[in-house]
Structure formats: C-alpha cells, structure tokens
CSV table of N, CA and C in Angstrom, one decimal:
chain,number,residue,atom,x,y,z
A,19,MET,N,-9.9,17.9,10.5
A,19,MET,CA,-10.1,17.1,9.3
A,19,MET,C,-8.7,16.9,8.6
A,20,VAL,N,-8.5,15.8,8.1
A,20,VAL,CA,-7.2,15.4,7.5
A,20,VAL,C,-7.2,15.9,6.0
A,21,ASP,N,-6.2,16.6,5.6
A,21,ASP,CA,-6.0,17.0,4.2
A,21,ASP,C,-5.2,15.9,3.6
A,22,TYR,N,-5.9,15.0,2.9
A,22,TYR,CA,-5.3,13.8,2.4
A,22,TYR,C,-4.3,14.0,1.3
A,23,LEU,N,-4.5,15.1,0.5
A,23,LEU,CA,-3.5,15.4,-0.5
A,23,LEU,C,-2.1,15.8,0.2
A,24,GLN,N,-2.2,16.7,1.2
A,24,GLN,CA,-1.0,17.1,1.9
A,24,GLN,C,-0.4,15.9,2.6
A,25,LEU,N,-1.2,15.1,3.2
A,25,LEU,CA,-0.7,13.9,4.0
A,25,LEU,C,0.1,13.0,3.0
A,26,SER,N,-0.5,12.8,1.8
A,26,SER,CA,0.1,11.9,0.8
A,26,SER,C,1.4,12.5,0.4
A,27,LYS,N,1.5,13.8,0.2
A,27,LYS,CA,2.8,14.4,-0.2
A,27,LYS,C,3.8,14.3,0.9
A,28,GLU,N,3.4,14.4,2.1
A,28,GLU,CA,4.4,14.3,3.2
A,28,GLU,C,4.8,12.9,3.4
A,29,VAL,N,3.9,11.9,3.2
A,29,VAL,CA,4.3,10.5,3.3
A,29,VAL,C,5.3,10.1,2.2
A,30,SER,N,5.0,10.7,1.0
A,30,SER,CA,5.9,10.5,-0.2
A,30,SER,C,7.3,11.0,0.2
A,31,TYR,N,7.3,12.2,0.7
A,31,TYR,CA,8.6,12.8,1.0
A,31,TYR,C,9.3,12.0,2.0
A,32,ALA,N,8.6,11.5,3.1
A,32,ALA,CA,9.3,10.8,4.2
A,32,ALA,C,9.8,9.4,3.7
A,33,LEU,N,9.0,8.7,2.9
A,33,LEU,CA,9.3,7.3,2.5
A,33,LEU,C,10.2,7.3,1.2
A,34,ARG,N,10.1,8.3,0.3
A,34,ARG,CA,10.8,8.2,-0.9
A,34,ARG,C,12.1,9.0,-1.0
A,35,HIS,N,12.1,10.1,-0.2
A,35,HIS,CA,13.2,11.1,-0.4
A,35,HIS,C,14.0,11.4,0.9
A,36,ALA,N,13.4,11.5,2.1
A,36,ALA,CA,14.1,12.0,3.2
A,36,ALA,C,13.7,11.3,4.5
A,37,PRO,N,13.8,10.0,4.6
A,37,PRO,CA,13.4,9.3,5.9
A,37,PRO,C,14.1,9.8,7.1
A,38,TRP,N,15.4,10.2,6.9
A,38,TRP,CA,16.2,10.6,8.1
A,38,TRP,C,15.6,11.9,8.7
A,39,GLU,N,14.9,12.7,7.9
A,39,GLU,CA,14.3,13.9,8.5
A,39,GLU,C,13.2,13.5,9.5
A,40,TYR,N,12.7,12.3,9.4
A,40,TYR,CA,11.6,11.8,10.2
A,40,TYR,C,12.1,10.7,11.2
A,41,GLU,N,13.4,10.6,11.2
A,41,GLU,CA,14.1,9.6,12.1
A,41,GLU,C,13.5,8.2,11.8
A,42,LEU,N,13.3,7.9,10.5
A,42,LEU,CA,12.9,6.6,10.0
A,42,LEU,C,14.1,5.8,9.4
A,43,GLU,N,14.1,4.5,9.7
A,43,GLU,CA,15.1,3.7,9.0
A,43,GLU,C,14.3,2.6,8.2
A,44,LEU,N,14.4,2.8,6.9
A,44,LEU,CA,13.8,1.8,6.0
A,44,LEU,C,14.6,0.6,5.9
A,45,ASP,N,14.0,-0.6,5.8
A,45,ASP,CA,14.8,-1.8,5.5
A,45,ASP,C,15.2,-1.8,4.0
A,46,GLU,N,15.9,-2.9,3.7
A,46,GLU,CA,16.4,-3.0,2.3
A,46,GLU,C,15.3,-3.0,1.2
A,47,ASN,N,14.1,-3.3,1.6
A,47,ASN,CA,13.0,-3.3,0.7
A,47,ASN,C,12.1,-2.1,0.8
A,48,GLY,N,12.5,-1.1,1.6
A,48,GLY,CA,11.8,0.2,1.7
A,48,GLY,C,10.7,0.2,2.8
A,49,TRP,N,10.6,-0.9,3.6
A,49,TRP,CA,9.5,-1.0,4.6
A,49,TRP,C,9.9,-0.2,5.9
A,50,VAL,N,8.9,0.3,6.5
A,50,VAL,CA,9.1,0.9,7.9
A,50,VAL,C,7.8,0.6,8.7
A,51,ASN,N,7.9,0.4,9.9
A,51,ASN,CA,6.8,0.1,10.8
A,51,ASN,C,5.8,1.3,10.7
A,52,VAL,N,4.5,1.0,10.5
A,52,VAL,CA,3.5,2.0,10.4
A,52,VAL,C,3.4,2.9,11.6
A,53,GLU,N,3.5,2.3,12.8
A,53,GLU,CA,3.5,3.1,14.0
A,53,GLU,C,4.6,4.0,14.1
A,54,GLN,N,5.8,3.6,13.6
A,54,GLN,CA,7.0,4.5,13.7
A,54,GLN,C,6.7,5.7,12.8
A,55,LEU,N,6.2,5.5,11.6
A,55,LEU,CA,5.8,6.6,10.7
A,55,LEU,C,4.8,7.5,11.3
A,56,LEU,N,3.7,6.9,11.8
A,56,LEU,CA,2.7,7.7,12.5
A,56,LEU,C,3.2,8.6,13.6
A,57,ALA,N,4.1,8.0,14.4
A,57,ALA,CA,4.7,8.7,15.6
A,57,ALA,C,5.5,9.9,15.0
A,58,ALA,N,6.3,9.6,14.0
A,58,ALA,CA,7.1,10.7,13.4
A,58,ALA,C,6.3,11.8,12.8
A,59,LEU,N,5.2,11.5,12.1
A,59,LEU,CA,4.3,12.5,11.6
A,59,LEU,C,3.6,13.3,12.7
A,60,ARG,N,3.2,12.6,13.8
A,60,ARG,CA,2.5,13.3,14.9
A,60,ARG,C,3.5,14.2,15.6
A,61,GLN,N,4.7,13.7,15.9
A,61,GLN,CA,5.6,14.5,16.7
A,61,GLN,C,6.3,15.6,15.9
A,62,SER,N,6.9,15.3,14.8
A,62,SER,CA,7.7,16.3,14.1
A,62,SER,C,7.0,17.2,13.2
A,63,HIS,N,5.9,16.8,12.7
A,63,HIS,CA,5.2,17.6,11.7
A,63,HIS,C,3.8,18.0,11.9
A,64,LYS,N,3.5,18.1,13.2
A,64,LYS,CA,2.2,18.7,13.6
A,64,LYS,C,1.0,18.0,13.0
A,65,ARG,N,1.0,16.7,13.0
A,65,ARG,CA,-0.2,15.9,12.5
A,65,ARG,C,-0.7,15.1,13.6
A,66,ASP,N,-1.1,15.7,14.7
A,66,ASP,CA,-1.5,15.1,16.0
A,66,ASP,C,-2.5,13.9,15.8
A,67,GLY,N,-3.5,14.1,15.0
A,67,GLY,CA,-4.6,13.1,14.9
A,67,GLY,C,-4.4,12.1,13.8
A,68,VAL,N,-3.3,12.0,13.1
A,68,VAL,CA,-3.2,11.1,12.0
A,68,VAL,C,-3.2,9.7,12.5
A,69,LEU,N,-3.9,8.8,11.8
A,69,LEU,CA,-4.1,7.4,12.1
A,69,LEU,C,-3.7,6.5,11.0
A,70,GLN,N,-3.6,5.2,11.3
A,70,GLN,CA,-3.4,4.3,10.2
A,70,GLN,C,-4.5,4.3,9.2
A,71,SER,N,-5.7,4.5,9.6
A,71,SER,CA,-6.9,4.6,8.7
A,71,SER,C,-6.7,5.8,7.7
A,72,ASP,N,-6.0,6.8,8.1
A,72,ASP,CA,-5.7,7.9,7.2
A,72,ASP,C,-4.8,7.5,6.1
A,73,LEU,N,-3.7,6.7,6.5
A,73,LEU,CA,-2.8,6.2,5.5
A,73,LEU,C,-3.5,5.3,4.6
A,74,GLU,N,-4.4,4.4,5.1
A,74,GLU,CA,-5.2,3.5,4.3
A,74,GLU,C,-6.1,4.3,3.3
A,75,GLN,N,-6.6,5.4,3.8
A,75,GLN,CA,-7.4,6.2,2.9
A,75,GLN,C,-6.6,6.8,1.7
A,76,ILE,N,-5.4,7.3,2.0
A,76,ILE,CA,-4.7,7.8,0.9
A,76,ILE,C,-4.3,6.7,-0.1
A,77,ILE,N,-4.0,5.5,0.4
A,77,ILE,CA,-3.7,4.4,-0.5
A,77,ILE,C,-4.9,4.0,-1.3
A,78,ALA,N,-6.1,4.0,-0.7
A,78,ALA,CA,-7.3,3.5,-1.4
A,78,ALA,C,-7.8,4.5,-2.4
A,79,THR,N,-7.5,5.8,-2.2
A,79,THR,CA,-8.1,6.8,-3.1
A,79,THR,C,-7.1,7.4,-4.1
A,80,SER,N,-5.8,6.9,-4.0
A,80,SER,CA,-4.8,7.4,-4.9
A,80,SER,C,-4.9,6.7,-6.3
A,81,ASP,N,-4.9,7.4,-7.4
A,81,ASP,CA,-4.8,6.8,-8.7
A,81,ASP,C,-3.4,6.3,-9.0
A,82,LYS,N,-2.4,6.8,-8.3
A,82,LYS,CA,-1.0,6.4,-8.6
A,82,LYS,C,-0.5,5.3,-7.8
A,83,LYS,N,-1.2,4.9,-6.8
A,83,LYS,CA,-0.8,3.7,-5.9
A,83,LYS,C,0.7,3.8,-5.6
A,84,ARG,N,1.0,4.8,-4.8
A,84,ARG,CA,2.4,5.0,-4.4
A,84,ARG,C,2.8,4.2,-3.2
A,85,PHE,N,1.9,3.8,-2.4
A,85,PHE,CA,2.3,3.1,-1.1
A,85,PHE,C,1.5,1.8,-1.0
A,86,GLU,N,2.1,0.9,-0.1
A,86,GLU,CA,1.4,-0.3,0.3
A,86,GLU,C,1.6,-0.5,1.8
A,87,ILE,N,0.6,-1.1,2.5
A,87,ILE,CA,0.7,-1.4,3.9
A,87,ILE,C,0.5,-3.0,3.9
A,88,LYS,N,1.4,-3.6,4.7
A,88,LYS,CA,1.4,-5.1,4.8
A,88,LYS,C,2.0,-5.5,6.1
A,89,ASP,N,1.4,-6.3,6.9
A,89,ASP,CA,1.9,-6.8,8.1
A,89,ASP,C,2.5,-5.7,9.1
A,90,GLY,N,1.7,-4.6,9.2
A,90,GLY,CA,2.1,-3.6,10.1
A,90,GLY,C,3.2,-2.7,9.6
A,91,LYS,N,3.5,-2.8,8.3
A,91,LYS,CA,4.6,-2.0,7.8
A,91,LYS,C,4.0,-1.2,6.5
A,92,ILE,N,4.7,-0.1,6.2
A,92,ILE,CA,4.3,0.6,5.0
A,92,ILE,C,5.6,0.9,4.2
A,93,ARG,N,5.4,1.0,2.9
A,93,ARG,CA,6.5,1.4,2.0
A,93,ARG,C,6.0,2.2,0.8
A,94,ALA,N,6.8,3.0,0.2
A,94,ALA,CA,6.6,3.6,-1.1
A,94,ALA,C,6.9,2.5,-2.1
A,95,LEU,N,6.1,2.4,-3.2
A,95,LEU,CA,6.3,1.4,-4.2
A,95,LEU,C,7.4,1.8,-5.2
A,96,TYR,N,7.5,3.1,-5.5
A,96,TYR,CA,8.5,3.6,-6.5
A,96,TYR,C,8.8,5.1,-6.2
A,97,GLY,N,9.7,5.6,-7.0
A,97,GLY,CA,10.0,7.0,-6.9
A,97,GLY,C,11.1,7.4,-6.0
A,98,HIS,N,11.8,6.5,-5.4
A,98,HIS,CA,12.8,6.8,-4.4
A,98,HIS,C,14.0,7.5,-5.0
A,99,THR,N,14.5,8.5,-4.2
A,99,THR,CA,15.8,9.2,-4.6
A,99,THR,C,16.8,8.9,-3.5
A,100,LEU,N,16.6,7.9,-2.7
A,100,LEU,CA,17.6,7.6,-1.6
A,100,LEU,C,18.9,7.0,-2.2
A,101,ALA,N,20.0,7.3,-1.4
A,101,ALA,CA,21.3,6.7,-1.8
A,101,ALA,C,21.3,5.2,-1.8
A,102,ASN,N,20.7,4.6,-0.8
A,102,ASN,CA,20.6,3.1,-0.7
A,102,ASN,C,19.5,2.6,-1.5
A,103,LYS,N,19.8,1.9,-2.5
A,103,LYS,CA,18.8,1.4,-3.5
A,103,LYS,C,17.8,0.4,-2.8
A,104,ILE,N,16.6,0.6,-3.1
A,104,ILE,CA,15.5,-0.3,-2.6
A,104,ILE,C,15.5,-1.5,-3.5
A,105,LEU,N,15.7,-2.7,-2.9
A,105,LEU,CA,15.8,-3.9,-3.7
A,105,LEU,C,14.5,-4.3,-4.3
A,106,ARG,N,14.5,-4.8,-5.5
A,106,ARG,CA,13.3,-5.3,-6.2
A,106,ARG,C,13.6,-6.7,-6.7
A,107,GLU,N,12.5,-7.4,-6.9
A,107,GLU,CA,12.6,-8.7,-7.5
A,107,GLU,C,12.3,-8.5,-9.0
A,108,ALA,N,13.1,-9.0,-9.9
A,108,ALA,CA,12.9,-8.9,-11.3
A,108,ALA,C,11.7,-9.7,-11.7
A,109,LYS,N,10.8,-9.1,-12.6
A,109,LYS,CA,9.6,-9.8,-13.1
A,109,LYS,C,9.5,-9.6,-14.5
A,110,GLU,N,8.9,-10.5,-15.2
A,110,GLU,CA,8.7,-10.4,-16.7
A,110,GLU,C,7.6,-9.3,-16.9
A,111,PRO,N,8.0,-8.3,-17.7
A,111,PRO,CA,7.1,-7.2,-18.0
A,111,PRO,C,6.1,-7.5,-19.1
A,112,PRO,N,5.1,-6.6,-19.2
A,112,PRO,CA,4.2,-6.7,-20.4
A,112,PRO,C,5.0,-6.5,-21.7
A,113,GLU,N,4.4,-6.8,-22.8
A,113,GLU,CA,5.2,-6.7,-24.1
A,113,GLU,C,5.6,-5.3,-24.3
A,114,ILE,N,4.7,-4.3,-24.1
A,114,ILE,CA,5.0,-2.9,-24.4
A,114,ILE,C,4.7,-2.1,-23.1
A,115,LEU,N,5.6,-1.2,-22.9
A,115,LEU,CA,5.5,-0.2,-21.8
A,115,LEU,C,5.7,1.2,-22.5
A,116,TYR,N,5.3,2.3,-21.8
A,116,TYR,CA,5.4,3.6,-22.3
A,116,TYR,C,6.1,4.5,-21.3
A,117,HIS,N,6.7,5.5,-21.9
A,117,HIS,CA,7.4,6.5,-21.1
A,117,HIS,C,7.2,7.9,-21.8
A,118,GLY,N,6.6,8.8,-21.0
A,118,GLY,CA,6.4,10.2,-21.5
A,118,GLY,C,7.5,11.0,-21.1
A,119,THR,N,8.1,11.8,-22.0
A,119,THR,CA,9.2,12.7,-21.7
A,119,THR,C,9.2,14.0,-22.4
A,120,ALA,N,9.9,14.9,-21.9
A,120,ALA,CA,10.0,16.2,-22.5
A,120,ALA,C,10.8,16.1,-23.8
A,121,GLN,N,10.4,17.0,-24.8
A,121,GLN,CA,11.1,17.0,-26.1
A,121,GLN,C,12.6,17.2,-26.0
A,122,ARG,N,13.0,18.0,-25.0
A,122,ARG,CA,14.4,18.4,-24.9
A,122,ARG,C,15.3,17.2,-24.4
A,123,PHE,N,14.7,16.1,-24.0
A,123,PHE,CA,15.5,14.9,-23.5
A,123,PHE,C,15.7,13.9,-24.6
A,124,ILE,N,15.0,14.1,-25.8
A,124,ILE,CA,15.1,13.0,-26.8
A,124,ILE,C,16.5,12.7,-27.3
A,125,SER,N,17.3,13.7,-27.5
A,125,SER,CA,18.6,13.5,-28.1
A,125,SER,C,19.5,12.6,-27.1
A,126,SER,N,19.4,12.9,-25.8
A,126,SER,CA,20.1,12.1,-24.8
A,126,SER,C,19.6,10.7,-24.7
A,127,ILE,N,18.2,10.6,-24.8
A,127,ILE,CA,17.6,9.2,-24.8
A,127,ILE,C,18.1,8.4,-26.0
A,128,LYS,N,18.2,9.1,-27.2
A,128,LYS,CA,18.7,8.4,-28.4
A,128,LYS,C,20.1,7.9,-28.1
A,129,ALA,N,20.9,8.7,-27.5
A,129,ALA,CA,22.3,8.4,-27.3
A,129,ALA,C,22.6,7.4,-26.1
A,130,GLU,N,21.9,7.6,-25.0
A,130,GLU,CA,22.1,6.9,-23.8
A,130,GLU,C,21.1,5.9,-23.4
A,131,GLY,N,19.9,5.9,-24.0
A,131,GLY,CA,18.7,5.1,-23.5
A,131,GLY,C,18.1,5.8,-22.4
A,132,LEU,N,17.2,5.1,-21.7
A,132,LEU,CA,16.5,5.7,-20.5
A,132,LEU,C,17.4,5.4,-19.3
A,133,VAL,N,17.8,6.4,-18.6
A,133,VAL,CA,18.6,6.3,-17.4
A,133,VAL,C,17.9,6.9,-16.2
A,134,THR,N,18.3,6.6,-15.0
A,134,THR,CA,17.6,7.0,-13.8
A,134,THR,C,17.6,8.5,-13.5
A,135,LYS,N,18.6,9.2,-13.8
A,135,LYS,CA,18.6,10.7,-13.6
A,135,LYS,C,18.2,11.1,-12.2
A,136,GLY,N,18.8,10.6,-11.2
A,136,GLY,CA,18.6,11.0,-9.8
A,136,GLY,C,17.6,10.1,-9.1
A,137,ARG,N,16.9,9.3,-9.8
A,137,ARG,CA,16.0,8.3,-9.1
A,137,ARG,C,16.7,7.0,-9.1
A,138,GLN,N,16.1,6.0,-8.3
A,138,GLN,CA,16.7,4.7,-8.3
A,138,GLN,C,16.4,3.9,-9.5
A,139,TYR,N,15.2,4.1,-10.1
A,139,TYR,CA,14.8,3.3,-11.3
A,139,TYR,C,14.2,4.2,-12.4
A,140,VAL,N,14.3,3.8,-13.6
A,140,VAL,CA,13.5,4.4,-14.7
A,140,VAL,C,12.1,3.9,-14.5
A,141,HIS,N,11.2,4.9,-14.7
A,141,HIS,CA,9.7,4.6,-14.5
A,141,HIS,C,9.1,4.5,-15.9
A,142,MET,N,8.2,3.5,-16.1
A,142,MET,CA,7.5,3.3,-17.3
A,142,MET,C,6.0,3.0,-16.9
A,143,SER,N,5.1,3.3,-17.9
A,143,SER,CA,3.7,3.1,-17.6
A,143,SER,C,3.1,2.0,-18.5
A,144,VAL,N,2.1,1.3,-18.0
A,144,VAL,CA,1.4,0.3,-18.8
A,144,VAL,C,0.5,0.9,-19.8
A,145,ASP,N,0.1,2.2,-19.7
A,145,ASP,CA,-0.8,2.8,-20.6
A,145,ASP,C,-0.3,4.2,-21.0
A,146,VAL,N,-0.8,4.6,-22.2
A,146,VAL,CA,-0.4,5.9,-22.8
A,146,VAL,C,-0.8,7.1,-22.0
A,147,ASP,N,-2.0,7.1,-21.4
A,147,ASP,CA,-2.5,8.2,-20.6
A,147,ASP,C,-1.6,8.5,-19.5
A,148,THR,N,-1.2,7.5,-18.7
A,148,THR,CA,-0.3,7.7,-17.5
A,148,THR,C,1.0,8.3,-18.0
A,149,ALA,N,1.6,7.7,-19.0
A,149,ALA,CA,2.9,8.1,-19.5
A,149,ALA,C,2.8,9.6,-20.0
A,150,MET,N,1.8,10.0,-20.7
A,150,MET,CA,1.6,11.3,-21.1
A,150,MET,C,1.4,12.3,-19.9
A,151,GLU,N,0.7,11.9,-18.9
A,151,GLU,CA,0.5,12.7,-17.8
A,151,GLU,C,1.8,13.0,-17.1
A,152,VAL,N,2.7,11.9,-17.0
A,152,VAL,CA,4.0,12.1,-16.4
A,152,VAL,C,4.9,13.0,-17.3
A,153,GLY,N,4.8,12.8,-18.6
A,153,GLY,CA,5.6,13.7,-19.5
A,153,GLY,C,5.2,15.1,-19.4
A,154,LYS,N,4.0,15.4,-19.1
A,154,LYS,CA,3.5,16.8,-19.1
A,154,LYS,C,4.0,17.5,-17.9
A,155,ARG,N,4.6,16.9,-16.9
A,155,ARG,CA,5.2,17.6,-15.8
A,155,ARG,C,6.3,18.5,-16.2
A,156,ARG,N,7.0,18.1,-17.3
A,156,ARG,CA,8.1,18.9,-17.7
A,156,ARG,C,8.0,19.5,-19.1
A,157,ASP,N,6.9,19.2,-19.8
A,157,ASP,CA,6.7,19.7,-21.2
A,157,ASP,C,5.2,19.6,-21.5
A,158,SER,N,4.7,20.7,-22.0
A,158,SER,CA,3.2,20.8,-22.3
A,158,SER,C,2.9,19.9,-23.5
A,159,GLN,N,3.9,19.5,-24.3
A,159,GLN,CA,3.7,18.6,-25.4
A,159,GLN,C,4.8,17.6,-25.4
A,160,PRO,N,4.6,16.6,-24.5
A,160,PRO,CA,5.7,15.6,-24.3
A,160,PRO,C,5.7,14.6,-25.5
A,161,ILE,N,6.8,13.9,-25.6
A,161,ILE,CA,7.0,12.8,-26.5
A,161,ILE,C,6.6,11.5,-25.9
A,162,LEU,N,5.9,10.7,-26.5
A,162,LEU,CA,5.5,9.4,-26.0
A,162,LEU,C,6.5,8.4,-26.6
A,163,LEU,N,7.2,7.6,-25.7
A,163,LEU,CA,8.1,6.6,-26.1
A,163,LEU,C,7.5,5.2,-25.9
A,164,LYS,N,7.7,4.4,-26.8
A,164,LYS,CA,7.1,3.0,-26.7
A,164,LYS,C,8.3,2.1,-26.4
A,165,ILE,N,8.3,1.4,-25.3
A,165,ILE,CA,9.4,0.5,-24.8
A,165,ILE,C,9.0,-0.9,-25.2
A,166,ASN,N,9.9,-1.6,-25.9
A,166,ASN,CA,9.7,-3.0,-26.3
A,166,ASN,C,10.2,-3.8,-25.1
A,167,ALA,N,9.5,-3.8,-24.0
A,167,ALA,CA,9.9,-4.4,-22.7
A,167,ALA,C,10.1,-5.9,-22.8
A,168,LYS,N,9.2,-6.6,-23.4
A,168,LYS,CA,9.3,-8.0,-23.5
A,168,LYS,C,10.6,-8.4,-24.2
A,169,LYS,N,10.9,-7.8,-25.3
A,169,LYS,CA,12.1,-8.1,-26.1
A,169,LYS,C,13.4,-7.8,-25.2
A,170,ALA,N,13.3,-6.6,-24.5
A,170,ALA,CA,14.4,-6.2,-23.6
A,170,ALA,C,14.6,-7.3,-22.5
A,171,TRP,N,13.5,-7.7,-21.9
A,171,TRP,CA,13.5,-8.7,-20.9
A,171,TRP,C,14.2,-10.0,-21.4
A,172,GLU,N,13.7,-10.4,-22.6
A,172,GLU,CA,14.3,-11.7,-23.2
A,172,GLU,C,15.7,-11.6,-23.5
A,173,GLU,N,16.2,-10.3,-23.7
A,173,GLU,CA,17.6,-10.1,-24.0
A,173,GLU,C,18.4,-9.7,-22.7
A,174,GLY,N,17.9,-9.9,-21.5
A,174,GLY,CA,18.6,-9.8,-20.3
A,174,GLY,C,18.4,-8.5,-19.5
A,175,ILE,N,17.5,-7.6,-20.0
A,175,ILE,CA,17.3,-6.3,-19.2
A,175,ILE,C,16.3,-6.6,-18.1
A,176,PRO,N,16.6,-6.4,-16.8
A,176,PRO,CA,15.7,-6.7,-15.8
A,176,PRO,C,14.6,-5.6,-15.6
A,177,PHE,N,13.4,-6.0,-15.4
A,177,PHE,CA,12.3,-5.1,-15.1
A,177,PHE,C,11.7,-5.5,-13.7
A,178,TYR,N,11.1,-4.5,-13.1
A,178,TYR,CA,10.5,-4.7,-11.8
A,178,TYR,C,9.1,-4.1,-11.7
A,179,TYR,N,8.3,-4.8,-11.1
A,179,TYR,CA,6.9,-4.4,-10.9
A,179,TYR,C,6.8,-3.3,-9.9
A,180,GLY,N,6.2,-2.2,-10.2
A,180,GLY,CA,6.0,-1.1,-9.3
A,180,GLY,C,4.6,-1.2,-8.7
A,181,ASN,N,3.6,-1.1,-9.6
A,181,ASN,CA,2.2,-1.3,-9.2
A,181,ASN,C,1.5,-1.6,-10.5
A,182,GLU,N,0.1,-1.6,-10.5
A,182,GLU,CA,-0.6,-2.0,-11.7
A,182,GLU,C,-0.4,-1.1,-12.9
A,183,LYS,N,0.1,0.1,-12.6
A,183,LYS,CA,0.3,1.1,-13.7
A,183,LYS,C,1.8,1.4,-14.0
A,184,VAL,N,2.7,1.1,-13.1
A,184,VAL,CA,4.1,1.5,-13.2
A,184,VAL,C,5.0,0.3,-13.1
A,185,TRP,N,5.9,0.3,-14.1
A,185,TRP,CA,7.0,-0.7,-14.1
A,185,TRP,C,8.3,0.0,-14.0
A,186,LEU,N,9.4,-0.6,-13.5
A,186,LEU,CA,10.7,0.0,-13.2
A,186,LEU,C,11.8,-0.8,-13.9
A,187,ALA,N,12.9,-0.1,-14.2
A,187,ALA,CA,14.1,-0.8,-14.7
A,187,ALA,C,15.3,0.0,-14.3
A,188,ASP,N,16.4,-0.6,-14.2
A,188,ASP,CA,17.7,0.1,-13.9
A,188,ASP,C,18.1,1.0,-15.0
A,189,PHE,N,17.8,0.5,-16.3
A,189,PHE,CA,18.3,1.2,-17.5
A,189,PHE,C,17.6,0.5,-18.6
A,190,VAL,N,17.2,1.3,-19.7
A,190,VAL,CA,16.6,0.7,-20.9
A,190,VAL,C,17.5,1.2,-22.1
A,191,PRO,N,18.2,0.4,-22.7
A,191,PRO,CA,19.0,0.8,-23.9
A,191,PRO,C,18.1,1.3,-25.0
A,192,SER,N,18.7,2.3,-25.7
A,192,SER,CA,17.9,3.0,-26.8
A,192,SER,C,17.4,2.0,-27.9
A,193,LYS,N,18.0,0.9,-28.1
A,193,LYS,CA,17.6,0.0,-29.1
A,193,LYS,C,16.2,-0.6,-28.8
A,194,TYR,N,15.7,-0.5,-27.6
A,194,TYR,CA,14.4,-1.0,-27.2
A,194,TYR,C,13.3,0.1,-27.2
A,195,ILE,N,13.7,1.3,-27.6
A,195,ILE,CA,12.8,2.4,-27.5
A,195,ILE,C,12.4,2.9,-28.9
A,196,ASP,N,11.1,3.0,-29.1
A,196,ASP,CA,10.5,3.6,-30.4
A,196,ASP,C,9.9,4.9,-30.0
A,197,GLY,N,10.0,5.8,-31.0
A,197,GLY,CA,9.3,7.1,-30.8
A,197,GLY,C,10.3,8.3,-30.6
A,198,LYS,N,11.6,8.0,-30.7
A,198,LYS,CA,12.6,9.0,-30.4
A,198,LYS,C,12.9,9.8,-31.6
C-alpha cells in the first residue's frame, strides 16, 4: 500500500529542491516527464509499485495543490529552492493577498519588504487561514500581513499565479504591506 503523505513529501523534494538526486532535468518551467520521475522513484528510492495514478491521487487529495500533471509531464507549482529560477508568466493578482510570518521577522519586513529568503519566490495566500497556517510553521502566534497586491501590480510589481490558494512574487516592497 502506498503511503501518500510520504510519497508527496518525496515528490516535493525531487521536484522543488533536489532533482539532481533523482537524475531529473526540469525544463525552464519546472516540468519533467512523469515516466522519468516514476522510474527514478522506483529505482533509487525503493518505491517499486508507484504509478501515475498514485501521483494523481496525491494531487487530487492535497489541500495545498503543490503539483500538476499535463501532457505526460509533472511539475511542482511553487516552493522551489533550485538555483535555476522556474519561469512564470505574470498575472494580475486579487486585490488583497495575505502572508503569515513569525513575529521575529517583522522588523526586517518593515525595512526590506517581503523577500525570497532562499526560495525562488515570495509566497502569499488568498485567504487568512492558509496564511496563518504557513506562519505557524515558525511561530505559534504568527503575524498576519495584508498585501495590497492590486495596487502593487498597478505600480509595476509582477505577481504570478501559483494555484487557487497561492500567489507568488519576486519581491513585495514594504509600502504595500499592512500589519507590520
């Protein structure tokens, strides 16, 4: 029986952080052939019976929608820490986005805005609950930041669609952030 939680974590690791460990080569948009990923999982990481249907299951049941499969290829939608930046098409964001963060980061956010800090993009949420859940990873009482995304967009800050809950940006200047 497939442990979907562990499989999801491993696919995240392979597609977002260390494709070279699986001998995968992602294209400029982060795509890799599904069969190549499955072969790597089966060979290198003792997942003999893993199938495309298992990947589809983790996509269908994930509340975070980290991956997508299309035309025989799979990619992680966000969260990459790879040196080569995954290219995104800029899209107009919703008026307001949210970012949950640890209290200890507020002074640097005031000074610098939201910066990537080791990821390829700044991650923001369309809803308060998701933002707070993310913020709680580093602080039991995170601060909720409200991002004036539409205004930032209108003033030249690019935003990128991650999925129905997550939006991305290269950087968000502090003047567009409330709650600091």
